[in-house]
Short mmCIF file of C-alpha atoms in Angstrom, two decimals:
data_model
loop_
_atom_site.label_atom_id
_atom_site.label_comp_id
_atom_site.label_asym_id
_atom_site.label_seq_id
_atom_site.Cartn_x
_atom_site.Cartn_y
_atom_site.Cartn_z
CA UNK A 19 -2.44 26.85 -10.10
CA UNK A 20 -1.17 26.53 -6.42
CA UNK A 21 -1.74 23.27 -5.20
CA UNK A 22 -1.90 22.56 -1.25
CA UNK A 23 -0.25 19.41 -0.51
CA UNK A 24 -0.04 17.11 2.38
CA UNK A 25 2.60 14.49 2.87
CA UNK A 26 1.89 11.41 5.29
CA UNK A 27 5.03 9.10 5.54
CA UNK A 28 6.46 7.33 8.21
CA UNK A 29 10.00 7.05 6.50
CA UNK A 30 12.17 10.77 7.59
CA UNK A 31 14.29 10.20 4.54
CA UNK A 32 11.76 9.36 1.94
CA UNK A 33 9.45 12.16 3.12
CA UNK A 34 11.91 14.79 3.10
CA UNK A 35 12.26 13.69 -1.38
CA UNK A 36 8.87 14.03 -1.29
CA UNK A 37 8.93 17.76 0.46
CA UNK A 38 11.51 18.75 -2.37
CA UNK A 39 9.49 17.75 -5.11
CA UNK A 40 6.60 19.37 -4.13
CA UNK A 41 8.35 22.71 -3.05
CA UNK A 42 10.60 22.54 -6.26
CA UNK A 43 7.37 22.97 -8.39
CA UNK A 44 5.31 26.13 -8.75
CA UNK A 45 2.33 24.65 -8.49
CA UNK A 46 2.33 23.08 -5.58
CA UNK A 47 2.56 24.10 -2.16
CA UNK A 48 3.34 22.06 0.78
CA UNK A 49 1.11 22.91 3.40
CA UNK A 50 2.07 20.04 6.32
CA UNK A 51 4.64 16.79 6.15
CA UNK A 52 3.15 14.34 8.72
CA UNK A 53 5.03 10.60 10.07
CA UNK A 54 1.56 9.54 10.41
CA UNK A 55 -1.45 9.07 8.89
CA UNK A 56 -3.75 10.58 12.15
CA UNK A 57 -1.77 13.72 12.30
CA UNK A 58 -2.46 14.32 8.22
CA UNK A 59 -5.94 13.55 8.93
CA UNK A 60 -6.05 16.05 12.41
CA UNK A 61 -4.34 18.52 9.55
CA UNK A 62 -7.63 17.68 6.94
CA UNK A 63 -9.91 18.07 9.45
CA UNK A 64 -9.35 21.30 10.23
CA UNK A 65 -7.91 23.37 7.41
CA UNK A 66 -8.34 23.02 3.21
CA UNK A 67 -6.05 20.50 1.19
CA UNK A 68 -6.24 19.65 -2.47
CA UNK A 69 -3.98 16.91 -2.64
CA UNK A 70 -2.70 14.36 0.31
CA UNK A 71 0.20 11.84 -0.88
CA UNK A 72 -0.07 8.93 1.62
CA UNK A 73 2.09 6.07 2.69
CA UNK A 74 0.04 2.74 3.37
CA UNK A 75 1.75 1.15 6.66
CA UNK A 76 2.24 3.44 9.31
CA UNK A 77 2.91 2.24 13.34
CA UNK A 78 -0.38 2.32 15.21
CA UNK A 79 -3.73 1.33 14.43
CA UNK A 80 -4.55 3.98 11.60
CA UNK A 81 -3.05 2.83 8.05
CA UNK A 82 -2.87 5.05 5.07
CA UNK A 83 -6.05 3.08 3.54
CA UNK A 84 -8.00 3.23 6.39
CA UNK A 85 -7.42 7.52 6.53
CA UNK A 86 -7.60 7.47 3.07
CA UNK A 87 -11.77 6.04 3.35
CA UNK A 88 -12.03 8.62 6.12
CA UNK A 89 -10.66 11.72 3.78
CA UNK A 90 -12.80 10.36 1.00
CA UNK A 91 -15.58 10.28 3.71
CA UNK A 92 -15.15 13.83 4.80
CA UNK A 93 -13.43 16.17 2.38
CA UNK A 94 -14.57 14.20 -0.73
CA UNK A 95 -12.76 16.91 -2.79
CA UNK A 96 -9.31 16.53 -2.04
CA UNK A 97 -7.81 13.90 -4.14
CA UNK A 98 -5.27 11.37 -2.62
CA UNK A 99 -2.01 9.44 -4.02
CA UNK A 100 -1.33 6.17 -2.12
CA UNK A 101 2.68 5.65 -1.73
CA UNK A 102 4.08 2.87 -1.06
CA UNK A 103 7.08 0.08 -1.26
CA UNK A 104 4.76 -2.62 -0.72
CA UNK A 105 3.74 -5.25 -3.12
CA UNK A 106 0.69 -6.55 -1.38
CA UNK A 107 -1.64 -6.84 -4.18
CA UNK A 108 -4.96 -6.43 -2.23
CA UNK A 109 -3.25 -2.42 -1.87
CA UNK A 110 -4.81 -1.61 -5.30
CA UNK A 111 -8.23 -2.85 -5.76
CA UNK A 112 -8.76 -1.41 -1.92
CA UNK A 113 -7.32 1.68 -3.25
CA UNK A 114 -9.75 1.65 -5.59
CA UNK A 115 -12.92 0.82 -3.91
CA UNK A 116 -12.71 3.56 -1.19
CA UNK A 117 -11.72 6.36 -4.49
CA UNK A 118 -8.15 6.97 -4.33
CA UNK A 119 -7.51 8.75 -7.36
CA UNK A 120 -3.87 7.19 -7.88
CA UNK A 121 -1.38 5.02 -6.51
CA UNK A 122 2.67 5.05 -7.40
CA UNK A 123 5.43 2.36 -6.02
CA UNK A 124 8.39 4.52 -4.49
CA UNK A 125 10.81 2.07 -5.68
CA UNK A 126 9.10 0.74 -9.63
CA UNK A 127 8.69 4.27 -10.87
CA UNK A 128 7.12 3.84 -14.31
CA UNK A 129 6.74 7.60 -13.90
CA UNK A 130 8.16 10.14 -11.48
CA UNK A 131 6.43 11.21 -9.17
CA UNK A 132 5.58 14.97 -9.90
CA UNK A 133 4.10 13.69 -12.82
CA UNK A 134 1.30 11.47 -11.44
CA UNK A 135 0.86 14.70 -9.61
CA UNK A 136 -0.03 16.55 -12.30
CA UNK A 137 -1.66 13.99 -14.00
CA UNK A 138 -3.90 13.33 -10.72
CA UNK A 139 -4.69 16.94 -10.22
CA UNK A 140 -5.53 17.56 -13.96
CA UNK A 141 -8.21 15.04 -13.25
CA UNK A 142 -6.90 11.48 -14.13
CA UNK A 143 -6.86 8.41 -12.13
CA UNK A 144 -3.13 6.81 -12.53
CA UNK A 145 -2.49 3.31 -11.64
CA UNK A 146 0.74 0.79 -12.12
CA UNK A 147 0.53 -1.49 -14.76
CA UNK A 148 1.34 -4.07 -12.53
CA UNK A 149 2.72 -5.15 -9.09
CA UNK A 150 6.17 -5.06 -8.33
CA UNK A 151 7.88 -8.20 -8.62
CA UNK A 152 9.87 -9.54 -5.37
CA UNK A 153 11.61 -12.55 -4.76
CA UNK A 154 10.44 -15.04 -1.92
CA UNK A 155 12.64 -17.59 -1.46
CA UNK A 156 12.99 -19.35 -5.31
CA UNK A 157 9.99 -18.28 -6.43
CA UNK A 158 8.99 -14.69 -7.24
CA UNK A 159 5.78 -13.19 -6.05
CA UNK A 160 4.13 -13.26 -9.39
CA UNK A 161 4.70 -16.79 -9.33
CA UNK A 162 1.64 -17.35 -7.01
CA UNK A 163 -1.30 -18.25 -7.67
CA UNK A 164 -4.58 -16.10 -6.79
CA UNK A 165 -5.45 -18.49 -4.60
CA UNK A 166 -2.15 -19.36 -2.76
CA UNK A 167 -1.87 -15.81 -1.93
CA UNK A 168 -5.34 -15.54 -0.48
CA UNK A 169 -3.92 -18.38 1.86
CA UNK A 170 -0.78 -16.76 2.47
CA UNK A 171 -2.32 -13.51 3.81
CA UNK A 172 -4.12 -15.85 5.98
CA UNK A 173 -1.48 -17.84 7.11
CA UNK A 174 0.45 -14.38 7.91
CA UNK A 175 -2.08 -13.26 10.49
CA UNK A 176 -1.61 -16.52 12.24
CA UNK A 177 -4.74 -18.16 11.52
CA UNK A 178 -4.36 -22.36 11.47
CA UNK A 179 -5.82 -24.42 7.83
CA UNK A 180 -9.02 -25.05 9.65
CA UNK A 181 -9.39 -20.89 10.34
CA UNK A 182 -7.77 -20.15 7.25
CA UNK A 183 -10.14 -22.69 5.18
CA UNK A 184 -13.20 -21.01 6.85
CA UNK A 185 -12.55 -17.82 5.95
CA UNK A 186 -12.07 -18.92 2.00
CA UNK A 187 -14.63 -21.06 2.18
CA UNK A 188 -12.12 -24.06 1.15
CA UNK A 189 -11.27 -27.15 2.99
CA UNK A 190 -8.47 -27.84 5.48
CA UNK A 191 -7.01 -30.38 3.10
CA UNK A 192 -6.93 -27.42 0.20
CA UNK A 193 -5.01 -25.01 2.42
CA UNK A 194 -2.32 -27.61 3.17
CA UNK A 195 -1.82 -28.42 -0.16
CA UNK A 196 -1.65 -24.44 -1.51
CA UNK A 197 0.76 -23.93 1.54
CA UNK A 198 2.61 -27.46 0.10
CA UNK A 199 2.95 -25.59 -2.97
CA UNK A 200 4.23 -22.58 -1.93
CA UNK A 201 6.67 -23.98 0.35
CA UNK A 202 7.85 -26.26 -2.26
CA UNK A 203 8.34 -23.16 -4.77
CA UNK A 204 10.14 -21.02 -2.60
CA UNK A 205 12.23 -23.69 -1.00
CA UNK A 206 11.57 -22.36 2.50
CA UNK A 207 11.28 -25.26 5.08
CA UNK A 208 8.05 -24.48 7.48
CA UNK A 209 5.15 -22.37 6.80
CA UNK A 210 6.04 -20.15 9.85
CA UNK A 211 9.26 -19.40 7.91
CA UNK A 212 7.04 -18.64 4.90
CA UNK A 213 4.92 -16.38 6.23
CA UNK A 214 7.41 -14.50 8.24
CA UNK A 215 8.89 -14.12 4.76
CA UNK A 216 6.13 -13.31 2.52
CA UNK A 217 5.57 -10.27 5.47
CA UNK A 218 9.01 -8.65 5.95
CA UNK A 219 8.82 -8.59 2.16
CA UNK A 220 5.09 -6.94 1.89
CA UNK A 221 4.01 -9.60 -0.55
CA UNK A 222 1.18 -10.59 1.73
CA UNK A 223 -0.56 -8.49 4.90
CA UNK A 224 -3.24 -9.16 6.26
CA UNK A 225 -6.11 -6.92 5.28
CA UNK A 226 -7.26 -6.29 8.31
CA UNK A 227 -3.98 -4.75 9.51
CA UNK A 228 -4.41 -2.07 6.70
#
């Protein structure tokens, strides 16, 4: 079987690996490489894919996610494989909820990458096992709570306690004490620090911007 593929990835070198790996196997063939997500989806629109890998975070207002709902939306057919270096663990279970067949970490590769190919196209739905762990500070990211990340993600948008306590539907006297926590984990010294942090390293992003 031929398989036509379309790369979207923002990142020159890390799309040109993923060129080679689809043009070093038979059955694939790449059919458009794309550095963002509205050009792959102008390329959907208009002529037949089977199979779009697709980087999350791309610059502008369309994310990998949000073309992903609008491929699933259109061309429910083709199948898609989310990309990405970030740890953000809201990724996945949105991922999941628009249909993404499977998602793959470019840097934890439980399995390379042609093979969740395969495996997608042969009709499976490949996930990670779990979220990469990255270091914040001296605390890793799999040292937060649940909770403390659903304030962090908050807090990383900007929002103040009293916004970010509406939205969770927690008091303004919670949030400080989940941002207390976190601060006193990772040893960073201001919550502005914190969430500049927790962004540059992907561990929290605010949904909204995906």
């Amino acid at each position: 079987m031929n398989y036509r593929v379309v790369i979207a990835e923002d990142f020159k070198m890390i799309r040109e690996v993923f060129e080679n790996t689809v043009r070093e196997s038979p059955d694939y063939q790449l059919k458009g490489s794309f550095s963002t997500a509205v050009q792959a989806l102008e390329y959907l629109n208009a002529n037949p894919v089977d199979l779009v890998l697709m980087d999350v975070l791309f610059p502008g207002s369309l994310s990998g996610l949000k073309a992903a709902r609008q491929i699933k939306e259109r061309h429910p057919a083709t199948k898609i494989l989310i990309v990405t270096s970030m740890p953000e663990i809201s990724y996945i279970s949105q991922a999941k909820e628009i249909g993404v067949e499977s998602f793959w970490y470019k840097e934890v590769q439980e399995q390379p990458l042609l093979e969740i190919m395969d495996r997608t196209m042969a009709g499976e739905s490949v996930y990670p096992m779990s979220q990469p762990k990255v270091a914040l500070g001296n605390a890793f990211s799999d040292e937060l709570t649940e909770r403390e990340t659903a304030v962090l993600r908050e807090l990383v948008s900007g929002a103040s306690n009293k916004e970010i306590g509406e939205t969770l539907g927690i008091t303004d006297k919670t949030v400080k004490m989940h941002i207390t926590n976190m601060l006193q984990k990772t040893g960073y010294h201001s919550r502005l620090e914190l969430a500049v942090k927790a962004r540059h390293y992907g561990i929290a992003i605010k949904d909204d911007t995906v």
